[in-house]
JSON list of C-alpha atoms in Angstrom, two decimals:
[
{"chain": "Z", "resi": 29, "resn": "MET", "atom": "CA", "xyz": [28.49, 93.89, 11.68]},
{"chain": "Z", "resi": 30, "resn": "ALA", "atom": "CA", "xyz": [26.08, 91.09, 10.85]},
{"chain": "Z", "resi": 31, "resn": "THR", "atom": "CA", "xyz": [26.48, 87.33, 11.19]},
{"chain": "Z", "resi": 32, "resn": "THR", "atom": "CA", "xyz": [26.49, 85.42, 7.91]},
{"chain": "Z", "resi": 33, "resn": "LEU", "atom": "CA", "xyz": [24.16, 82.48, 7.43]},
{"chain": "Z", "resi": 34, "resn": "ALA", "atom": "CA", "xyz": [27.18, 80.18, 7.05]},
{"chain": "Z", "resi": 35, "resn": "SER", "atom": "CA", "xyz": [28.63, 81.39, 10.35]},
{"chain": "Z", "resi": 36, "resn": "ALA", "atom": "CA", "xyz": [25.29, 81.07, 12.15]},
{"chain": "Z", "resi": 37, "resn": "LEU", "atom": "CA", "xyz": [24.91, 77.49, 10.92]},
{"chain": "Z", "resi": 38, "resn": "LYS", "atom": "CA", "xyz": [28.43, 76.62, 12.12]},
{"chain": "Z", "resi": 39, "resn": "GLN", "atom": "CA", "xyz": [27.60, 78.07, 15.55]},
{"chain": "Z", "resi": 40, "resn": "TRP", "atom": "CA", "xyz": [24.34, 76.09, 15.59]},
{"chain": "Z", "resi": 41, "resn": "GLU", "atom": "CA", "xyz": [26.16, 72.86, 14.70]},
{"chain": "Z", "resi": 42, "resn": "ALA", "atom": "CA", "xyz": [28.79, 73.45, 17.42]},
{"chain": "Z", "resi": 43, "resn": "ALA", "atom": "CA", "xyz": [26.11, 74.07, 20.04]},
{"chain": "Z", "resi": 44, "resn": "LYS", "atom": "CA", "xyz": [24.14, 70.91, 19.20]},
{"chain": "Z", "resi": 45, "resn": "ASN", "atom": "CA", "xyz": [26.68, 68.51, 20.79]},
{"chain": "Z", "resi": 46, "resn": "ASP", "atom": "CA", "xyz": [25.19, 65.48, 19.03]},
{"chain": "Z", "resi": 47, "resn": "GLY", "atom": "CA", "xyz": [27.31, 65.89, 15.91]},
{"chain": "Z", "resi": 48, "resn": "ALA", "atom": "CA", "xyz": [24.34, 66.65, 13.67]},
{"chain": "Z", "resi": 49, "resn": "SER", "atom": "CA", "xyz": [25.11, 68.70, 10.60]},
{"chain": "Z", "resi": 50, "resn": "ALA", "atom": "CA", "xyz": [22.77, 71.40, 9.35]},
{"chain": "Z", "resi": 51, "resn": "LYS", "atom": "CA", "xyz": [22.53, 69.60, 6.01]},
{"chain": "Z", "resi": 52, "resn": "GLU", "atom": "CA", "xyz": [20.94, 66.58, 7.73]},
{"chain": "Z", "resi": 53, "resn": "ALA", "atom": "CA", "xyz": [18.87, 68.36, 10.39]},
{"chain": "Z", "resi": 54, "resn": "ASP", "atom": "CA", "xyz": [15.08, 68.49, 10.22]},
{"chain": "Z", "resi": 55, "resn": "THR", "atom": "CA", "xyz": [14.81, 71.50, 12.57]},
{"chain": "Z", "resi": 56, "resn": "ILE", "atom": "CA", "xyz": [17.14, 74.49, 12.50]},
{"chain": "Z", "resi": 57, "resn": "LYS", "atom": "CA", "xyz": [16.63, 77.39, 14.90]},
{"chain": "Z", "resi": 58, "resn": "LEU", "atom": "CA", "xyz": [18.67, 80.52, 14.24]},
{"chain": "Z", "resi": 59, "resn": "CYS", "atom": "CA", "xyz": [16.59, 82.92, 16.31]},
{"chain": "Z", "resi": 60, "resn": "ALA", "atom": "CA", "xyz": [18.08, 86.08, 17.82]},
{"chain": "Z", "resi": 61, "resn": "VAL", "atom": "CA", "xyz": [21.59, 85.37, 16.57]},
{"chain": "Z", "resi": 62, "resn": "GLN", "atom": "CA", "xyz": [24.13, 87.90, 17.90]},
{"chain": "Z", "resi": 63, "resn": "PRO", "atom": "CA", "xyz": [25.14, 89.84, 15.94]},
{"chain": "Z", "resi": 64, "resn": "PRO", "atom": "CA", "xyz": [21.95, 89.26, 13.92]},
{"chain": "Z", "resi": 65, "resn": "ILE", "atom": "CA", "xyz": [21.71, 87.65, 10.51]},
{"chain": "Z", "resi": 66, "resn": "ALA", "atom": "CA", "xyz": [21.09, 90.31, 7.85]},
{"chain": "Z", "resi": 67, "resn": "LYS", "atom": "CA", "xyz": [21.21, 88.35, 4.60]},
{"chain": "Z", "resi": 68, "resn": "LEU", "atom": "CA", "xyz": [20.31, 84.82, 3.58]},
{"chain": "Z", "resi": 69, "resn": "ASP", "atom": "CA", "xyz": [22.54, 83.08, 1.07]},
{"chain": "Z", "resi": 70, "resn": "PRO", "atom": "CA", "xyz": [20.37, 81.02, -1.34]},
{"chain": "Z", "resi": 71, "resn": "LYS", "atom": "CA", "xyz": [23.29, 78.66, -2.10]},
{"chain": "Z", "resi": 72, "resn": "ILE", "atom": "CA", "xyz": [23.61, 77.76, 1.57]},
{"chain": "Z", "resi": 73, "resn": "LEU", "atom": "CA", "xyz": [19.84, 77.45, 2.03]},
{"chain": "Z", "resi": 74, "resn": "SER", "atom": "CA", "xyz": [19.71, 75.07, -0.94]},
{"chain": "Z", "resi": 75, "resn": "THR", "atom": "CA", "xyz": [21.92, 72.60, 0.97]},
{"chain": "Z", "resi": 76, "resn": "LEU", "atom": "CA", "xyz": [19.33, 72.25, 3.75]},
{"chain": "Z", "resi": 77, "resn": "SER", "atom": "CA", "xyz": [17.23, 69.70, 1.87]},
{"chain": "Z", "resi": 78, "resn": "SER", "atom": "CA", "xyz": [16.21, 67.76, 5.02]},
{"chain": "Z", "resi": 79, "resn": "CYS", "atom": "CA", "xyz": [15.09, 70.84, 6.93]},
{"chain": "Z", "resi": 80, "resn": "GLN", "atom": "CA", "xyz": [11.37, 70.77, 7.80]},
{"chain": "Z", "resi": 81, "resn": "THR", "atom": "CA", "xyz": [11.38, 73.68, 10.27]},
{"chain": "Z", "resi": 82, "resn": "LEU", "atom": "CA", "xyz": [13.51, 76.76, 9.73]},
{"chain": "Z", "resi": 83, "resn": "SER", "atom": "CA", "xyz": [13.32, 79.45, 12.40]},
{"chain": "Z", "resi": 84, "resn": "LEU", "atom": "CA", "xyz": [15.01, 82.75, 11.57]},
{"chain": "Z", "resi": 85, "resn": "SER", "atom": "CA", "xyz": [13.03, 85.04, 13.87]},
{"chain": "Z", "resi": 86, "resn": "THR", "atom": "CA", "xyz": [14.47, 88.09, 15.61]},
{"chain": "Z", "resi": 87, "resn": "ASN", "atom": "CA", "xyz": [17.26, 88.94, 13.18]},
{"chain": "Z", "resi": 88, "resn": "VAL", "atom": "CA", "xyz": [17.51, 91.82, 10.68]},
{"chain": "Z", "resi": 89, "resn": "ILE", "atom": "CA", "xyz": [16.73, 89.95, 7.45]},
{"chain": "Z", "resi": 90, "resn": "ASP", "atom": "CA", "xyz": [15.23, 92.29, 4.86]},
{"chain": "Z", "resi": 91, "resn": "LYS", "atom": "CA", "xyz": [14.68, 89.93, 1.94]},
{"chain": "Z", "resi": 92, "resn": "LEU", "atom": "CA", "xyz": [13.79, 86.28, 1.39]},
{"chain": "Z", "resi": 93, "resn": "PRO", "atom": "CA", "xyz": [15.88, 84.64, -1.32]},
{"chain": "Z", "resi": 94, "resn": "SER", "atom": "CA", "xyz": [14.84, 81.63, -3.35]},
{"chain": "Z", "resi": 95, "resn": "LEU", "atom": "CA", "xyz": [14.30, 78.57, -1.17]},
{"chain": "Z", "resi": 96, "resn": "SER", "atom": "CA", "xyz": [15.18, 76.21, -4.01]},
{"chain": "Z", "resi": 97, "resn": "GLY", "atom": "CA", "xyz": [16.48, 72.92, -2.69]},
{"chain": "Z", "resi": 98, "resn": "MET", "atom": "CA", "xyz": [14.51, 73.06, 0.56]},
{"chain": "Z", "resi": 99, "resn": "ALA", "atom": "CA", "xyz": [12.13, 70.36, -0.64]},
{"chain": "Z", "resi": 100, "resn": "SER", "atom": "CA", "xyz": [11.13, 69.26, 2.88]},
{"chain": "Z", "resi": 101, "resn": "LEU", "atom": "CA", "xyz": [10.35, 72.70, 4.37]},
{"chain": "Z", "resi": 102, "resn": "ARG", "atom": "CA", "xyz": [7.02, 72.70, 6.22]},
{"chain": "Z", "resi": 103, "resn": "ILE", "atom": "CA", "xyz": [7.41, 75.56, 8.72]},
{"chain": "Z", "resi": 104, "resn": "LEU", "atom": "CA", "xyz": [9.14, 78.86, 8.03]},
{"chain": "Z", "resi": 105, "resn": "SER", "atom": "CA", "xyz": [9.42, 81.39, 10.84]},
{"chain": "Z", "resi": 106, "resn": "VAL", "atom": "CA", "xyz": [10.71, 84.82, 9.84]},
{"chain": "Z", "resi": 107, "resn": "GLY", "atom": "CA", "xyz": [8.95, 86.98, 12.43]},
{"chain": "Z", "resi": 108, "resn": "ARG", "atom": "CA", "xyz": [10.66, 90.02, 13.95]},
{"chain": "Z", "resi": 109, "resn": "ASN", "atom": "CA", "xyz": [12.90, 90.83, 10.99]},
{"chain": "Z", "resi": 110, "resn": "ASN", "atom": "CA", "xyz": [12.95, 93.69, 8.48]},
{"chain": "Z", "resi": 111, "resn": "LEU", "atom": "CA", "xyz": [11.04, 92.02, 5.65]},
{"chain": "Z", "resi": 112, "resn": "LYS", "atom": "CA", "xyz": [9.10, 94.39, 3.42]},
{"chain": "Z", "resi": 113, "resn": "LYS", "atom": "CA", "xyz": [7.69, 91.71, 1.10]},
{"chain": "Z", "resi": 114, "resn": "VAL", "atom": "CA", "xyz": [7.00, 88.03, 1.30]},
{"chain": "Z", "resi": 115, "resn": "GLU", "atom": "CA", "xyz": [7.91, 86.49, -2.02]},
{"chain": "Z", "resi": 116, "resn": "LYS", "atom": "CA", "xyz": [9.89, 83.71, -3.65]},
{"chain": "Z", "resi": 117, "resn": "LEU", "atom": "CA", "xyz": [7.98, 80.94, -1.91]},
{"chain": "Z", "resi": 118, "resn": "ASP", "atom": "CA", "xyz": [7.24, 79.09, -5.15]},
{"chain": "Z", "resi": 119, "resn": "ASP", "atom": "CA", "xyz": [10.01, 76.55, -4.53]},
{"chain": "Z", "resi": 120, "resn": "VAL", "atom": "CA", "xyz": [8.41, 75.40, -1.27]},
{"chain": "Z", "resi": 121, "resn": "ALA", "atom": "CA", "xyz": [4.77, 75.65, -2.40]},
{"chain": "Z", "resi": 122, "resn": "ALA", "atom": "CA", "xyz": [4.29, 71.89, -2.35]},
{"chain": "Z", "resi": 123, "resn": "THR", "atom": "CA", "xyz": [5.43, 71.46, 1.27]},
{"chain": "Z", "resi": 124, "resn": "LEU", "atom": "CA", "xyz": [5.11, 74.77, 3.20]},
{"chain": "Z", "resi": 125, "resn": "GLU", "atom": "CA", "xyz": [2.32, 74.49, 5.79]},
{"chain": "Z", "resi": 126, "resn": "GLN", "atom": "CA", "xyz": [3.06, 77.29, 8.25]},
{"chain": "Z", "resi": 127, "resn": "LEU", "atom": "CA", "xyz": [4.42, 80.75, 7.59]},
{"chain": "Z", "resi": 128, "resn": "TRP", "atom": "CA", "xyz": [5.18, 82.89, 10.65]},
{"chain": "Z", "resi": 129, "resn": "MET", "atom": "CA", "xyz": [5.98, 86.48, 9.65]},
{"chain": "Z", "resi": 130, "resn": "SER", "atom": "CA", "xyz": [4.69, 88.79, 12.37]},
{"chain": "Z", "resi": 131, "resn": "TYR", "atom": "CA", "xyz": [6.44, 92.01, 13.30]},
{"chain": "Z", "resi": 132, "resn": "ASN", "atom": "CA", "xyz": [8.12, 92.86, 10.02]},
{"chain": "Z", "resi": 133, "resn": "LEU", "atom": "CA", "xyz": [7.84, 95.91, 7.79]},
{"chain": "Z", "resi": 134, "resn": "ILE", "atom": "CA", "xyz": [5.29, 94.35, 5.46]},
{"chain": "Z", "resi": 135, "resn": "ASP", "atom": "CA", "xyz": [2.69, 96.86, 4.34]},
{"chain": "Z", "resi": 136, "resn": "LYS", "atom": "CA", "xyz": [0.94, 94.61, 1.84]},
{"chain": "Z", "resi": 137, "resn": "LEU", "atom": "CA", "xyz": [0.81, 90.85, 1.56]},
{"chain": "Z", "resi": 138, "resn": "ASN", "atom": "CA", "xyz": [1.13, 90.67, -2.21]},
{"chain": "Z", "resi": 139, "resn": "LEU", "atom": "CA", "xyz": [0.51, 86.94, -2.41]},
{"chain": "Z", "resi": 140, "resn": "LEU", "atom": "CA", "xyz": [-3.04, 87.47, -1.19]},
{"chain": "Z", "resi": 141, "resn": "ALA", "atom": "CA", "xyz": [-3.86, 91.09, -1.91]},
{"chain": "Z", "resi": 142, "resn": "ASP", "atom": "CA", "xyz": [-3.33, 91.09, -5.65]},
{"chain": "Z", "resi": 143, "resn": "ALA", "atom": "CA", "xyz": [-5.44, 88.03, -6.30]},
{"chain": "Z", "resi": 144, "resn": "TYR", "atom": "CA", "xyz": [-8.10, 88.26, -3.59]},
{"chain": "Z", "resi": 145, "resn": "GLY", "atom": "CA", "xyz": [-8.17, 91.78, -2.16]},
{"chain": "Z", "resi": 146, "resn": "VAL", "atom": "CA", "xyz": [-9.90, 91.36, 1.19]},
{"chain": "Z", "resi": 147, "resn": "HIS", "atom": "CA", "xyz": [-7.41, 90.30, 3.85]},
{"chain": "Z", "resi": 148, "resn": "HIS", "atom": "CA", "xyz": [-9.76, 89.58, 6.74]},
{"chain": "Z", "resi": 149, "resn": "GLU", "atom": "CA", "xyz": [-11.13, 86.63, 4.75]},
{"chain": "Z", "resi": 150, "resn": "VAL", "atom": "CA", "xyz": [-7.76, 84.84, 4.63]},
{"chain": "Z", "resi": 151, "resn": "GLU", "atom": "CA", "xyz": [-8.70, 82.03, 7.01]},
{"chain": "Z", "resi": 152, "resn": "HIS", "atom": "CA", "xyz": [-11.95, 81.34, 5.14]},
{"chain": "Z", "resi": 153, "resn": "LYS", "atom": "CA", "xyz": [-10.07, 81.27, 1.83]},
{"chain": "Z", "resi": 154, "resn": "LEU", "atom": "CA", "xyz": [-7.47, 78.92, 3.32]},
{"chain": "Z", "resi": 155, "resn": "LYS", "atom": "CA", "xyz": [-10.20, 76.49, 4.36]},
{"chain": "Z", "resi": 156, "resn": "GLU", "atom": "CA", "xyz": [-11.89, 76.68, 0.97]},
{"chain": "Z", "resi": 157, "resn": "GLY", "atom": "CA", "xyz": [-8.66, 76.12, -0.97]},
{"chain": "Z", "resi": 158, "resn": "LEU", "atom": "CA", "xyz": [-8.97, 79.43, -2.80]},
{"chain": "Z", "resi": 159, "resn": "LEU", "atom": "CA", "xyz": [-5.42, 80.69, -2.40]},
{"chain": "Z", "resi": 160, "resn": "PRO", "atom": "CA", "xyz": [-2.80, 80.92, -5.12]},
{"chain": "Z", "resi": 161, "resn": "VAL", "atom": "CA", "xyz": [-0.62, 77.89, -5.80]},
{"chain": "Z", "resi": 162, "resn": "VAL", "atom": "CA", "xyz": [2.21, 79.28, -3.71]},
{"chain": "Z", "resi": 163, "resn": "LEU", "atom": "CA", "xyz": [0.07, 79.00, -0.59]},
{"chain": "Z", "resi": 164, "resn": "GLN", "atom": "CA", "xyz": [-1.90, 75.82, -1.34]},
{"chain": "Z", "resi": 165, "resn": "LYS", "atom": "CA", "xyz": [-0.44, 73.79, 1.56]},
{"chain": "Z", "resi": 166, "resn": "ILE", "atom": "CA", "xyz": [-0.53, 76.63, 4.11]},
{"chain": "Z", "resi": 167, "resn": "TYR", "atom": "CA", "xyz": [-2.92, 75.97, 6.94]},
{"chain": "Z", "resi": 168, "resn": "ARG", "atom": "CA", "xyz": [-1.42, 78.47, 9.39]},
{"chain": "Z", "resi": 169, "resn": "LEU", "atom": "CA", "xyz": [-0.46, 82.01, 8.36]},
{"chain": "Z", "resi": 170, "resn": "TYR", "atom": "CA", "xyz": [0.65, 84.42, 11.07]},
{"chain": "Z", "resi": 171, "resn": "GLU", "atom": "CA", "xyz": [0.99, 88.11, 10.27]},
{"chain": "Z", "resi": 172, "resn": "THR", "atom": "CA", "xyz": [0.36, 90.95, 12.67]},
{"chain": "Z", "resi": 173, "resn": "THR", "atom": "CA", "xyz": [1.51, 94.52, 13.07]},
{"chain": "Z", "resi": 174, "resn": "VAL", "atom": "CA", "xyz": [0.83, 95.76, 9.58]},
{"chain": "Z", "resi": 175, "resn": "LEU", "atom": "CA", "xyz": [2.44, 99.16, 9.16]},
{"chain": "Z", "resi": 176, "resn": "GLY", "atom": "CA", "xyz": [0.40, 102.01, 7.73]},
{"chain": "Z", "resi": 177, "resn": "GLY", "atom": "CA", "xyz": [-3.06, 100.75, 8.61]},
{"chain": "Z", "resi": 178, "resn": "SER", "atom": "CA", "xyz": [-5.05, 97.58, 8.93]},
{"chain": "Z", "resi": 179, "resn": "TRP", "atom": "CA", "xyz": [-5.50, 94.71, 6.50]},
{"chain": "Z", "resi": 180, "resn": "ALA", "atom": "CA", "xyz": [-8.96, 96.07, 5.66]},
{"chain": "Z", "resi": 181, "resn": "ASP", "atom": "CA", "xyz": [-7.37, 99.33, 4.50]},
{"chain": "Z", "resi": 182, "resn": "LYS", "atom": "CA", "xyz": [-5.10, 97.58, 1.98]}
]
């Protein structure tokens, strides 16, 4: 049985002891929740408008929903989950600066591969401002452990 996002946020609020609500928090860390979070509810995520850092690492999340309403999000950490694709980041394109997504089941980073092909040039392209709109603010992109080969093979 998995923990729902709503339940994980309630547990996080109870553990904070300073009375802060998730809706007002700028940093929310839901890493290694037990039992793990499997699904993210976009309606609940949309209430986290003040959140600048959202850490969801070490769960069993297999899909990113729309992040609509998370207008302040700068850092998204989804490493060590079951993600197969990274998509639906358009709603945070104007603010997202860091995307941590290592150790997932991603076999192709569609946001970069389709438009630019060669993955080992990602850092150069970031510096030159040559990435698609969805990644314009990103200055730190972490992805390792690509299944089925290396980035150069994709």
